[in-house]
Structures are given as structure tokens and as C-alpha cells.
CSV table of C-alpha atoms and ligand atoms in Angstrom, one decimal:
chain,number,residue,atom,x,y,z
H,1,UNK,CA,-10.0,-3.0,-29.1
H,2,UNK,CA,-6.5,-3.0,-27.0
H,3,UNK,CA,-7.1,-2.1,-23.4
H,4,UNK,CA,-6.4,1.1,-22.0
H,5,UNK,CA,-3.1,2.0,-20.8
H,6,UNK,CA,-2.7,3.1,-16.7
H,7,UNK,CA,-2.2,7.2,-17.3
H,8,UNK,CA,-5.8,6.8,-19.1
H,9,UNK,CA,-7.7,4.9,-16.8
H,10,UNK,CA,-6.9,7.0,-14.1
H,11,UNK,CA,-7.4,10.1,-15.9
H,12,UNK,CA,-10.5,9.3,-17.4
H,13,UNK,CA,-12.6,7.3,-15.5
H,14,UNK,CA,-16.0,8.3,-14.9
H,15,UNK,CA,-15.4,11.4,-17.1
H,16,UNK,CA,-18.4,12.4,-19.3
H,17,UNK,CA,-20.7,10.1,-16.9
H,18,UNK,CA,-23.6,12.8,-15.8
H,19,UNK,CA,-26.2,12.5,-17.8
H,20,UNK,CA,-28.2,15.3,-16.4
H,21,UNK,CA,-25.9,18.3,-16.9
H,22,UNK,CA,-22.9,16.7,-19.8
H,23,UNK,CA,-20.8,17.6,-16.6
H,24,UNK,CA,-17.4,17.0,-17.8
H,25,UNK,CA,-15.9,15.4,-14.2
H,26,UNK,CA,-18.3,13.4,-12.4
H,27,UNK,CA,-20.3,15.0,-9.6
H,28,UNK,CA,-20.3,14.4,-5.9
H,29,UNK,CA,-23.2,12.4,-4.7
H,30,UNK,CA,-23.6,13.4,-0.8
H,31,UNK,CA,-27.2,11.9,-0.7
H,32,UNK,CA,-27.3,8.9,1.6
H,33,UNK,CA,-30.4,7.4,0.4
H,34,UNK,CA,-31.8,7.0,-2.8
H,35,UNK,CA,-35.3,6.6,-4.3
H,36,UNK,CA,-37.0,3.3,-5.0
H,37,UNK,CA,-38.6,3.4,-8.7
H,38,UNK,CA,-41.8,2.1,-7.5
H,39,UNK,CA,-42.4,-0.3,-4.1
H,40,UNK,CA,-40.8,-3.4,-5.4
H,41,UNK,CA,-38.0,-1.7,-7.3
H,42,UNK,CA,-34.7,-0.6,-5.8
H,43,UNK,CA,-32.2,1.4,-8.3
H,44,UNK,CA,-28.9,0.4,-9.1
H,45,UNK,CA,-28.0,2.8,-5.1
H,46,UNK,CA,-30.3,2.6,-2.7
H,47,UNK,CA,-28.4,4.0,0.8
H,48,UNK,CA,-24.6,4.8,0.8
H,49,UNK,CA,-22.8,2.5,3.3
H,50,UNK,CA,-23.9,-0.4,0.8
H,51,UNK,CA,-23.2,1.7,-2.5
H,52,UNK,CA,-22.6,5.1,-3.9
H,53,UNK,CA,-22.1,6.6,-7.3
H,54,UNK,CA,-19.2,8.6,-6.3
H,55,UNK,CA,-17.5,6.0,-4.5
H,56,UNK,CA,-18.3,2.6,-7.4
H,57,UNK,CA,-16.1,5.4,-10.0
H,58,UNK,CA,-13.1,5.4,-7.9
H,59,UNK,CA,-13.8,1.2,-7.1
H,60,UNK,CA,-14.3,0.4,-11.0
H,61,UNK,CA,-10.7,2.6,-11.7
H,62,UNK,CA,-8.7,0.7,-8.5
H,63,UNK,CA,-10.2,-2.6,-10.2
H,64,UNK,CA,-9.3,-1.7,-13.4
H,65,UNK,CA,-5.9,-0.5,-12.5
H,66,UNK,CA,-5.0,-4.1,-10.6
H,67,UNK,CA,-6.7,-5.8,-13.4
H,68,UNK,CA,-9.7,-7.7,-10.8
H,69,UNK,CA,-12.6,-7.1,-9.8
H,70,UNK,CA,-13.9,-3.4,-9.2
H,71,UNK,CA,-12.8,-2.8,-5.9
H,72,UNK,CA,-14.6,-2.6,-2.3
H,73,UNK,CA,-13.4,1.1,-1.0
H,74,UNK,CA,-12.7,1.7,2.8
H,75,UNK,CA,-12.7,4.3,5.2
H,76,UNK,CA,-8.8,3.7,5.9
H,77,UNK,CA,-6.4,0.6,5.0
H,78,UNK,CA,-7.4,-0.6,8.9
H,79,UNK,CA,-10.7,-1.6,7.3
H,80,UNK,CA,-9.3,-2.8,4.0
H,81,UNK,CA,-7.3,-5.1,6.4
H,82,UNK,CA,-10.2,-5.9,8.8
H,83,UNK,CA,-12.6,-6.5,5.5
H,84,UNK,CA,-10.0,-9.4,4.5
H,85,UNK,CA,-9.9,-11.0,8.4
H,86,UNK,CA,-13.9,-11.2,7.6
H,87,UNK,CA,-13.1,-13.9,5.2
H,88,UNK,CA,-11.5,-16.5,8.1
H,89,UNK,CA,-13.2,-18.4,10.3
H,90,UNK,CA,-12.4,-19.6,13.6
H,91,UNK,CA,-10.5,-22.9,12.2
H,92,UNK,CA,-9.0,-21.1,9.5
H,93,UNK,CA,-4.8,-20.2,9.8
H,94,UNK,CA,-3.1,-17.0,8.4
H,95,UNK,CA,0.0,-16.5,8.0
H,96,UNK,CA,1.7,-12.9,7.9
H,97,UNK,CA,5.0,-11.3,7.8
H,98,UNK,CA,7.3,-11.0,10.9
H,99,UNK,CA,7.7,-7.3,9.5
H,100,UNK,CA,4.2,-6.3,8.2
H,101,UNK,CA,2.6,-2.9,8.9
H,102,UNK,CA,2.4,-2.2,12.2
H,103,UNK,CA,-1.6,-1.5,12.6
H,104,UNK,CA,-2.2,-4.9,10.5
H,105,UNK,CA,0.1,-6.8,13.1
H,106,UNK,CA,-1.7,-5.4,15.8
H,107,UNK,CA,-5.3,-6.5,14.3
H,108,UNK,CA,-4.0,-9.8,13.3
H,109,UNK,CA,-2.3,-10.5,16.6
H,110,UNK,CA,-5.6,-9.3,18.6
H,111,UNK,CA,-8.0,-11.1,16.6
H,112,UNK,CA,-6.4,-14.2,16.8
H,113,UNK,CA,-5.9,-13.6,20.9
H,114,UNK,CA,-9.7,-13.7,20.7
H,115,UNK,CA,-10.2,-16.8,18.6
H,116,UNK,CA,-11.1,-15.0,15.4
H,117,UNK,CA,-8.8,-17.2,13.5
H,118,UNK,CA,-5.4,-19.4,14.0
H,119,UNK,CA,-2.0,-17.2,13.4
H,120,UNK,CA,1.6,-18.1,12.2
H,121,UNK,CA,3.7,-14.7,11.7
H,122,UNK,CA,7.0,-15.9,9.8
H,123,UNK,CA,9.8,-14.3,7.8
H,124,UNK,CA,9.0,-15.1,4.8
H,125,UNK,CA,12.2,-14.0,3.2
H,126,UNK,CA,13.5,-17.5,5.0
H,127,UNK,CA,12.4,-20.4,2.7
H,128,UNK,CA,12.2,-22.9,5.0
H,129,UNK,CA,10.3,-20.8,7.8
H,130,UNK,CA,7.6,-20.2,5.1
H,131,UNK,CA,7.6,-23.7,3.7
H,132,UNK,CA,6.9,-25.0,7.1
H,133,UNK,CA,4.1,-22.7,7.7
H,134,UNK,CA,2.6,-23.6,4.2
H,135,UNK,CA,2.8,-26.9,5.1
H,136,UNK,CA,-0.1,-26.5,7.6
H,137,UNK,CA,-2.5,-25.5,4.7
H,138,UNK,CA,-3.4,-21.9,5.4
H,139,UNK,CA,-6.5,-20.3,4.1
H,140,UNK,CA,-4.8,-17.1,3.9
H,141,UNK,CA,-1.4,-16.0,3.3
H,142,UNK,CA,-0.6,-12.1,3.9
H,143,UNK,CA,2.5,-10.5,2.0
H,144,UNK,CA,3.5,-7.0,2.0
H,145,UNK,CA,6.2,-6.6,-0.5
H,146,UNK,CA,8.8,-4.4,-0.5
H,147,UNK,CA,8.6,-4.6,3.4
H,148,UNK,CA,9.1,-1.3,5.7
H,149,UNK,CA,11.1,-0.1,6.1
H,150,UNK,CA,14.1,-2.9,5.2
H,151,UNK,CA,12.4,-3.0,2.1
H,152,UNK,CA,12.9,-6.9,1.6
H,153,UNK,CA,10.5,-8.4,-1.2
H,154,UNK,CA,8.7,-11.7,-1.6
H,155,UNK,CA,8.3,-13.4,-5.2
H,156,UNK,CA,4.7,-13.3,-5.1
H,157,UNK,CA,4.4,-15.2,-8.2
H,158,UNK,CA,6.4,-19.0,-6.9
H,159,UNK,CA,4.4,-18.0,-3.6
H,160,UNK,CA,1.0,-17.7,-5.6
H,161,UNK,CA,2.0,-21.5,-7.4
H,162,UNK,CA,2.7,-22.9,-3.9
H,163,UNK,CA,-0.7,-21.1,-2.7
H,164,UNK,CA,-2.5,-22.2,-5.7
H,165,UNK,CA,-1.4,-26.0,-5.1
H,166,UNK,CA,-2.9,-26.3,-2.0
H,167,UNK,CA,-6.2,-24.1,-2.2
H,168,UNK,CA,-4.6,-21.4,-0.3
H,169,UNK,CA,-5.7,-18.0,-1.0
H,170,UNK,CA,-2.9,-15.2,-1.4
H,171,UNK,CA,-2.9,-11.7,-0.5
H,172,UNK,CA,-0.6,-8.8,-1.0
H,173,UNK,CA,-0.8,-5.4,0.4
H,174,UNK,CA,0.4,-3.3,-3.1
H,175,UNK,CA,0.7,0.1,-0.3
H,176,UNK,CA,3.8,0.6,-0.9
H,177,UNK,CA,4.4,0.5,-5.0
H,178,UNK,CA,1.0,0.8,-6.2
H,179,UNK,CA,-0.8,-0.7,-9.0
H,180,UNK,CA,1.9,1.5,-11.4
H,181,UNK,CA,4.3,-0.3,-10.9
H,182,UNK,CA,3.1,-4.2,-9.3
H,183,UNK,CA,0.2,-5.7,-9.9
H,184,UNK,CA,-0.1,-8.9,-8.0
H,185,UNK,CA,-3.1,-10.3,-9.7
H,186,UNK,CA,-1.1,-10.8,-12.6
H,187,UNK,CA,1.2,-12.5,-11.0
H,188,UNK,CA,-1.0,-15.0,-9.6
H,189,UNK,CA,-2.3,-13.5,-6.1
H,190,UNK,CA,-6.2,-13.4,-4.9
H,191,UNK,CA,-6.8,-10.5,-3.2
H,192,UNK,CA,-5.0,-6.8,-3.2
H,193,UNK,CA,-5.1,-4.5,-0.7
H,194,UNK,CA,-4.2,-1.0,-0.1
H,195,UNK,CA,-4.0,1.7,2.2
H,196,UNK,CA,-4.7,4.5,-0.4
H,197,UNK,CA,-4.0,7.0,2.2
H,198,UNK,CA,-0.5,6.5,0.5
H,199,UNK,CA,0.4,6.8,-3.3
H,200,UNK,CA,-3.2,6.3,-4.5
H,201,UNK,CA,-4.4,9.3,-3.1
H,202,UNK,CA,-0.7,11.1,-2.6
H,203,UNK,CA,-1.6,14.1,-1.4
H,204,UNK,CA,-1.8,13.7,2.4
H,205,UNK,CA,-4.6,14.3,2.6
H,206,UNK,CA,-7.5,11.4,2.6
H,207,UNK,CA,-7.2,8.6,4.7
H,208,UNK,CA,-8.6,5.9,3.0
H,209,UNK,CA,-8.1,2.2,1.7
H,210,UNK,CA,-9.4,-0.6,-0.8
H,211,UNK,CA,-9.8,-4.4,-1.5
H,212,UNK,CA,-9.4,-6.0,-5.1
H,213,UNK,CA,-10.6,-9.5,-5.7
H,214,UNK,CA,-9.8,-11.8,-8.7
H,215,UNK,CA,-12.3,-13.8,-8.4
H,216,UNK,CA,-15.7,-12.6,-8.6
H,217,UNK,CA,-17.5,-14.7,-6.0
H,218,UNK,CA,-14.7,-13.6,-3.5
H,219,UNK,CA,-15.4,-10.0,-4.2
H,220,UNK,CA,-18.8,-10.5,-3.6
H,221,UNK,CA,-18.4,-11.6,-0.3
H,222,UNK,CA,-15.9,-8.8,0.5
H,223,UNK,CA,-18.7,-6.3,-0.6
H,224,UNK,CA,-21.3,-8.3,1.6
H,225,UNK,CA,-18.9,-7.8,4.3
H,226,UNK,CA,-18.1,-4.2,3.8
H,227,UNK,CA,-21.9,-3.2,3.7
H,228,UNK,CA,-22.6,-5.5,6.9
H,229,UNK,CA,-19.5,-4.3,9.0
H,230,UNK,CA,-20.1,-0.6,7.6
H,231,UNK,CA,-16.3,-0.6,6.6
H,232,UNK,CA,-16.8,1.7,3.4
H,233,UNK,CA,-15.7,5.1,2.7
H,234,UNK,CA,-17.9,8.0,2.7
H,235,UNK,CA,-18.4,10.3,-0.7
H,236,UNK,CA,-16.3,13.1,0.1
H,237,UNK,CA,-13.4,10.9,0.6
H,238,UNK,CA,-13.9,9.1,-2.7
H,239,UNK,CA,-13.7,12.0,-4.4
H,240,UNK,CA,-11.2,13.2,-3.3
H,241,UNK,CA,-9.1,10.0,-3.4
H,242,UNK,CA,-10.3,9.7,-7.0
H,243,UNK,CA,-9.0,13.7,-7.6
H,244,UNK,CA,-5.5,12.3,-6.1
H,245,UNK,CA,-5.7,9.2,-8.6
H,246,UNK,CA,-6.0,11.1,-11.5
H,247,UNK,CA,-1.8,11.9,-11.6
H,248,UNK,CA,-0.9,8.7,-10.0
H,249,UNK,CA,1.0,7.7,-13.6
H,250,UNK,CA,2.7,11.2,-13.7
H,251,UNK,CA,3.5,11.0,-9.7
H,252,UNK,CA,5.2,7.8,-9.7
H,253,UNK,CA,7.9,8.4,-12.0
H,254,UNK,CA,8.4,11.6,-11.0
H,255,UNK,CA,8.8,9.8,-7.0
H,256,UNK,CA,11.3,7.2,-8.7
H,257,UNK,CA,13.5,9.8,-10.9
H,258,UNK,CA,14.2,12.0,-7.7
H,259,UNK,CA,14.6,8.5,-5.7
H,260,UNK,CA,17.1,6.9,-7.5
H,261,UNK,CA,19.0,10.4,-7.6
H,262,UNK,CA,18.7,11.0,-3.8
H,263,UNK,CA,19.8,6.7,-3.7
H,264,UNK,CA,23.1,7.7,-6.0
H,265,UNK,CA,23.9,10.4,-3.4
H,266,UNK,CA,24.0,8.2,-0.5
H,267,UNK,CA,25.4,5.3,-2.1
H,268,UNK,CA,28.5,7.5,-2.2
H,269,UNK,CA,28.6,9.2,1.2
H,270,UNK,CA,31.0,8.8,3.8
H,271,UNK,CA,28.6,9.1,6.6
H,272,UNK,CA,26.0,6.5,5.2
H,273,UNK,CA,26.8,2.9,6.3
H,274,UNK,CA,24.2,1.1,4.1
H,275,UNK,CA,21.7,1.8,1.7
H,276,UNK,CA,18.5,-0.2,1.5
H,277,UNK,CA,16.5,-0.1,-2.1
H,278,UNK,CA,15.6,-3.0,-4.0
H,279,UNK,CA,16.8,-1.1,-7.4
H,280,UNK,CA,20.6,-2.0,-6.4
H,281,UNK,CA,22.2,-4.7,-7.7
H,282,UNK,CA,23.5,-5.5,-4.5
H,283,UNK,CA,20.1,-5.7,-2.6
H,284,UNK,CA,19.5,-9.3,-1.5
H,285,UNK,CA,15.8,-9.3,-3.5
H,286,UNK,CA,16.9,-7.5,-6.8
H,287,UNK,CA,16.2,-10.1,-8.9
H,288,UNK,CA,13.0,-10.3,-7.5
H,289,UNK,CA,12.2,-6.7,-8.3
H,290,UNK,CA,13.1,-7.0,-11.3
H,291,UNK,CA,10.9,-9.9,-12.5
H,292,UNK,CA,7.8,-8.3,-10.5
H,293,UNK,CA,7.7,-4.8,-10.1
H,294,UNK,CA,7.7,-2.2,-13.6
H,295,UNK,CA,10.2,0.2,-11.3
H,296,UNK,CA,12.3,1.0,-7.8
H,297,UNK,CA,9.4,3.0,-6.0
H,298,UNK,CA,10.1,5.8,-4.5
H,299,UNK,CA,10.7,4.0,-0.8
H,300,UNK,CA,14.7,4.6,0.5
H,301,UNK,CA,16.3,3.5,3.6
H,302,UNK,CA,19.8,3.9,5.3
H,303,UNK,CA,21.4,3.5,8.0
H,304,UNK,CA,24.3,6.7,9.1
H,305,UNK,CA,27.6,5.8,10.6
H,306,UNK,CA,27.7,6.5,14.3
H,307,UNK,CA,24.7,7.1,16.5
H,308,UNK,CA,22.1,9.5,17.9
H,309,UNK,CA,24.6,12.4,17.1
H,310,UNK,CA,24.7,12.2,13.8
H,311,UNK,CA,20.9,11.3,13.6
H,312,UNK,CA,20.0,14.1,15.2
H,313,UNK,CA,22.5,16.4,13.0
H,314,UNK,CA,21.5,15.0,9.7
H,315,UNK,CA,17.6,15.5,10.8
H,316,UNK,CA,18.2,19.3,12.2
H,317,UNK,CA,19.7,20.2,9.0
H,318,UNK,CA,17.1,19.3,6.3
H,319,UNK,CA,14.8,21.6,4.8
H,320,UNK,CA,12.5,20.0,2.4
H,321,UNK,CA,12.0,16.5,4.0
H,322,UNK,CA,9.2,16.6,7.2
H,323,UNK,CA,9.9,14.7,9.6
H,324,UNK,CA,6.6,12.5,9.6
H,325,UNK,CA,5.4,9.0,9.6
H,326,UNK,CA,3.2,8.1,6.1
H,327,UNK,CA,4.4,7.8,2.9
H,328,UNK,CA,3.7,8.5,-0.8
H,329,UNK,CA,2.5,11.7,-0.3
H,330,UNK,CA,3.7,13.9,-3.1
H,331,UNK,CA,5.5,16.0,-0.3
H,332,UNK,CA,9.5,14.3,0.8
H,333,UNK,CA,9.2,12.6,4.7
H,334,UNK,CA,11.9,11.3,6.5
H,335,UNK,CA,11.3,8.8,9.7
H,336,UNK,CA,13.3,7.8,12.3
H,337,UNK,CA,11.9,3.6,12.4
H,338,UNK,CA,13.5,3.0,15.8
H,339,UNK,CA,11.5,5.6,17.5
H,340,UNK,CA,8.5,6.4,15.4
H,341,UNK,CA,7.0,4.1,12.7
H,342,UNK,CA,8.1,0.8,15.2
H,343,UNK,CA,8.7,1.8,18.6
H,344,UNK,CA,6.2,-0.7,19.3
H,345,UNK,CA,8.2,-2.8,19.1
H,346,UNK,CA,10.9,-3.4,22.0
H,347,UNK,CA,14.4,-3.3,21.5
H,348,UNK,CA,15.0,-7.2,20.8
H,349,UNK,CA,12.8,-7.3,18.4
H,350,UNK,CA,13.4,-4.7,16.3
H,351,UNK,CA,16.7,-5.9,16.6
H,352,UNK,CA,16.0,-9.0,15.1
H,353,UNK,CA,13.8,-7.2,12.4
H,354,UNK,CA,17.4,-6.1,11.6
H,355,UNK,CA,16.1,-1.9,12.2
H,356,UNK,CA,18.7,0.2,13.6
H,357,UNK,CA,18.4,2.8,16.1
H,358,UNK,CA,20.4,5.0,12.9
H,359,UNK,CA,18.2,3.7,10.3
H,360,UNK,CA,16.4,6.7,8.3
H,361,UNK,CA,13.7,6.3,5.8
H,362,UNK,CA,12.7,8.3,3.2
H,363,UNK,CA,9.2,8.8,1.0
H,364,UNK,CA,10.5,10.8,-1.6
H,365,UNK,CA,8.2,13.3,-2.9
H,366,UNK,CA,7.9,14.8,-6.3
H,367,UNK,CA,9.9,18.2,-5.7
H,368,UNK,CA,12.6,19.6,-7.7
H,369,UNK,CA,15.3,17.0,-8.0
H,370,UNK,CA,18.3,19.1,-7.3
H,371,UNK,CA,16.4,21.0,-4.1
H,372,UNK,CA,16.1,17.2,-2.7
H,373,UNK,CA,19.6,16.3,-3.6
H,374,UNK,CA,21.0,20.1,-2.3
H,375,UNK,CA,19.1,19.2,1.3
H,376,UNK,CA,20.3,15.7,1.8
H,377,UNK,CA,23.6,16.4,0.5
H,378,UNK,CA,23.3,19.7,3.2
H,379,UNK,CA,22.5,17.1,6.1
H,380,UNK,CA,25.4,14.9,5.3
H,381,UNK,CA,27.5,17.5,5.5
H,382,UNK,CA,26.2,18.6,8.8
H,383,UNK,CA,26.6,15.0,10.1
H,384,UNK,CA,30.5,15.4,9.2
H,385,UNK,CA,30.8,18.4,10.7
H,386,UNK,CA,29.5,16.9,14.0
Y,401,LIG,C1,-0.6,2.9,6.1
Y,401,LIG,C2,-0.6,1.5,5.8
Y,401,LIG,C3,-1.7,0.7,6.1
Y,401,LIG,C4,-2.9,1.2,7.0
Y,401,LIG,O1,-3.6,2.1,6.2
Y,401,LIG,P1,-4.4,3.4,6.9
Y,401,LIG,O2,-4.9,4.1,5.7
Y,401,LIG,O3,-3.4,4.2,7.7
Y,401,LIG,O4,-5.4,2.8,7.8
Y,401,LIG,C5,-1.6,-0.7,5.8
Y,401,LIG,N1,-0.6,-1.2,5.1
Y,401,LIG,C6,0.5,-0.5,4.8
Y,401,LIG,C7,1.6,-1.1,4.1
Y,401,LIG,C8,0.5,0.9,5.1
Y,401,LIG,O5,1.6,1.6,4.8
């Protein structure tokens, strides 16, 4: 039997699974406890914040879907993040990315301040700055690729060799493609992690997150962790993340047709000075995208000509794109890095994080292609019109 393609896992798992009722899509289990057979046997659940019916269908799809383990589900992506830091001990180094996600530099940083584990944050585009830091034998190495919101990628499979070599383990937030279209298990990492707040869920409307191991003892101790830290989602949010799931296939190349239109667009404007998407050829990482990732995704930043005029023009004049932090949602966003997603971080260093005070970024939803490209073609011409 060949294995199931993406577009059926996530539309049919746990489908037909009540036995009580032949309910075609799997009920919501709100109990929190759950009876013992007799007084020295426990059922497969016996209280939610260690394991739930609802919850184990949307962690055996995630699994499935990044080809590990089935997954340990969160109440956010903070606690997918915080469930990984479990695994380090006080000796132990970890290395992350200069430009991670803001709430994971902000855990890492503060748990290292208080001796939870050693730290080294590195660009790990720069070869020899992430050579060195292997060179100390990490435990852990943390990757989040394509980055935010420059978009810069990491080749996670020479990365996993070099990790492999030396017993390190590997991570790599997936948040910001997916399992549709990267899955770094097959490419050699450890452990995934997502925030499935974003294109798991897509529909703005769950916050929620979940950890994939490859390796079955590691996944055991992530769920022993989850249950004693009391990181795991609740049913309700399962549900409805595993509602969201069920289009993810159909979502994501809907988000990359209308991407790679609204790219074209601004690829040929006067106004933009530079286009940042790891589908052009000119992108420093494209051939890296193109040996690791099945498409574009659906992420797009520039950066306009000229300053907070035309940002403020080009942002008064659209229609269809919120202006909102997030991503993936199936609705368009637009951010303004500089002074929303980082303005934790001071001026120097997002200047050396290379983000612009007229740097845009876009999550491009999944509305009508030409509505997307009428409104950003709309604010351009607003911006020229100063
Ligand atoms: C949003 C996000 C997180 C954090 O997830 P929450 O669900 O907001 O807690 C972690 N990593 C990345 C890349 C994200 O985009």
C-alpha cells in the first residue's frame, strides 16, 4: 500500500472514527476525565491535560503530515517553543538565529539569563559564524527557515549532517511554510515545531502550536513534558485547528498563485526598491529553496523608495490587506516590521538585521487574485502620486 498523499491526510483523518453513532466527522470530547475500566485499569484517556481524543486526531495528522512521530499539541507556539527548552539542561548550549521570532528570542534570551541553559544567537546565513558556534558541540540547534521577515533560508539538510556528526540535535520551526511545502524531517532534522496559529490552522482564529519528533524516545519525553508543565491544548482548540487543517493542501497553493502574482507586480514598480522572496532567482538563498521547499510560500517583503510618506500613502490606500501582525491566515495582512512585528528591537539592531524603516510585509491570503493585484497596484499608485 503507497502512502497517502497530503490533501488526504488532512482531509480524512479521524473521519469514520466514532464508534457509537457511525458519526461521519469525529466528535468533540469536552470531558476532562475519563473512566477507569476497573481499579487497576486506566483506558487509553484518563484526564485531558495528559491526553484527549480530540486533540491525539489532530497530533496523529501533524505527525503524519511531517512524516515523525504523532505530534505533542500546545496551547500556542510559546509552548511548543518552551516544550523544546524542557529538553536542555543547565550545561547544555543552544544556538538560535540572530533573526528568529520575536516571542522565541525573548524565552530563549530569559531562560538563559536565569541559568536554564547556555546560549549562542548567530547568523546562521554566515558560514563561519555558524561553524564556530558548532564547534562548541551544542545540544540544540534552533532554525527558522525562511526567516521574517527578510526571508533568508538555511539548508537544513548540510546543517542536519554537521548536527548529526557531532550528536547535536536539530530543530526547525516549519511556521512559516508548513508541512505542504518543507518537511524538515526528511531532510535530516530532529524535532519540528510550529506555531499553528498560522497556516495550519489559517483562519485567525485558534492560537495554537505543536512539536514533531523523529525519534520516538525524544517524543516521549516531549509528551512527558507537555503533561508535567500543562503545556497542551485544550479540546475546543483542537478542533477547531483540525477544522482549519482540513484545506491546508487547497489553501497553500491558492496563498502561492496570488503571491507570486502580487511578487510580479512589485518586481516591476517604480516605487518598490527591493523585493524580498526566496522564489526569485536573484534571492541570495534560491537555490536553497529550491532543493528544500516543494513551493515559494505565500510570505513577501519589500522595501518602497523614499520614507514614511510613501509608507503611510501606500498603507492608507489599500483595501483588502489589514494592517495586522500574524500570518497565514486565509485573509491578506500587511505589516510595517520597523514599528510592529520588531520594534523590540532598537534601531541598531534592526539595522543590522538589515529591516528598514520602509520595509512592508505581506501574508497573502487566498482572495481573488486580480482584487489583490487591483489594491496593491491602487497603493503604488497612491505612493506616486505623493
Ligand atoms: C507566531 C510564531 C510563533 C509563536 O506562536 P504563537 O502561536 O503566537 O504562540 C513562533 N514561531 C514563529 C515563526 C511564528 O510566526
Amino acid at each position: 500500500m503507497t502512502a497517502r498523499k497530503m490533501a488526504t491526510t488532512v482531509v480524512r483523518q479521524g473521519i469514520e472514527s466514532d464508534s457509537q453513532y457511525g458519526a461521519v466527522l469525529p466528535p468533540i470530547y469536552l470531558s476532562t476525565n475519563y473512566s477507569f475500566a476497573d481499579y487497576q485499569t486506566p483506558r487509553e484517556f484518563d484526564y485531558s491535560r495528559s491526553g484527549n481524543p480530540t486533540r491525539s486526531i489532530l497530533a496523529n495528522a501533524i505527525g503524519e503530515l511531517e512524516q515523525g512521530c504523532p505530534a505533542v499539541i500546545t496551547a500556542s507556539g510559546m509552548a511548543a517553543v518552551t516544550l523544546v527548552s524542557s529538553l536542555l539542561g543547565a550545561e547544555d548550549l543552544l544556538v538560535i538565529p540572530h533573526d528568529c521570532y520575536g516571542g522565541s528570542y525573548r524565552l530563549f534570551t530569559h531562560l538563559a539569563q536565569k541559568g536554564q541553559f547556555q546560549l549562542a544567537v548567530v547568523d546562521q546565513t554566515d558560514s563561519q559564524a555558524l561553524q564556530q558556534a558548532l564547534a562548541a558541540k551544542p545540544k540544540l540547534v534552533w532554525v527558522e527557515t525562511p526567516s521574517n521577515p527578510l526571508l533568508r533560508l538555511v539548508d537544513i539538510a548540510r546543517l542536519a549532517n554537521e548536527c548529526q556528526a557531532q550528536g547535536t540535535l536539530l530543530a526547525v520551526d516549519n511556521t512559516f511554510l508548513s508541512p505542504a511545502l518543507q518537511q524538515p524531517l526528511l531532510l535530516g532534522a530532529d524535532i519540528v515545531v510550529h506555531s499553528t496559529t498560522k497556516y495550519i490552522n489559517g483562519h485567525s482564529d485558534v492560537v495554537g502550536g505543536a512539536v514533531i519528533a523523529k525519534d520516538p524516545q525524544i517524543a516521549e519525553q516531549l509528551h512527558w513534558w507537555s503533561n508535567t508543565l500543562g503545556l497542551t491544548a485544550g479540546a475546543f482548540d483542537s478542533y477547531l485547528a483540525l477544522r482549519g487543517l482540513r484545506t491546508l493542501a487547497l489553501r497553500i497553493e491558492q496563498h502561492q498563485r496570488n503571491a507570486a502574482k502580487i511578487v510580479d507586480l512589485l518586481q516591476g514598480s517604480e516605487q518598490v526598491e527591493k523585493v524580498y522572496y526566496p522564489g526569485l532567482a536573484q534571492h541570495p538563498d534560491h537555490q536553497i529553496a529550491l532543493k528544500q521547499q516543494r513551493g515559494f510560500g505565500a510570505m513577501v517583503s519589500f522595501e518602497l523608495k523614499g520614507g514614511a510618506t510613501q509608507v503611510g500613502a501606500f498603507l492608507g490606500a489599500l483595501r483588502y490587506f489589514s494592517l495586522a501582525e500574524s500570518l497565514g491566515g486565509v485573509e491578506s495582512l500587511v505589516a510595517v516590521p520597523a514599528s510592529m512585528t520588531h520594534r523590540a528591537m532598537d534601531a541598531k539592531a534592526r539595522a543590522n538585521a538589515g529591516i528598514k524603516d520602509t520595509l512592508i510585509r505581506l501574508s497573502v491570503g487566498i482572495e481573488d487574485p486580480q482584487d489583490l493585484v487591483d489594491d496593491i497596484t491602487a497603493a503604488l499608485a497612491a505612493v506616486a502620486a505623493g
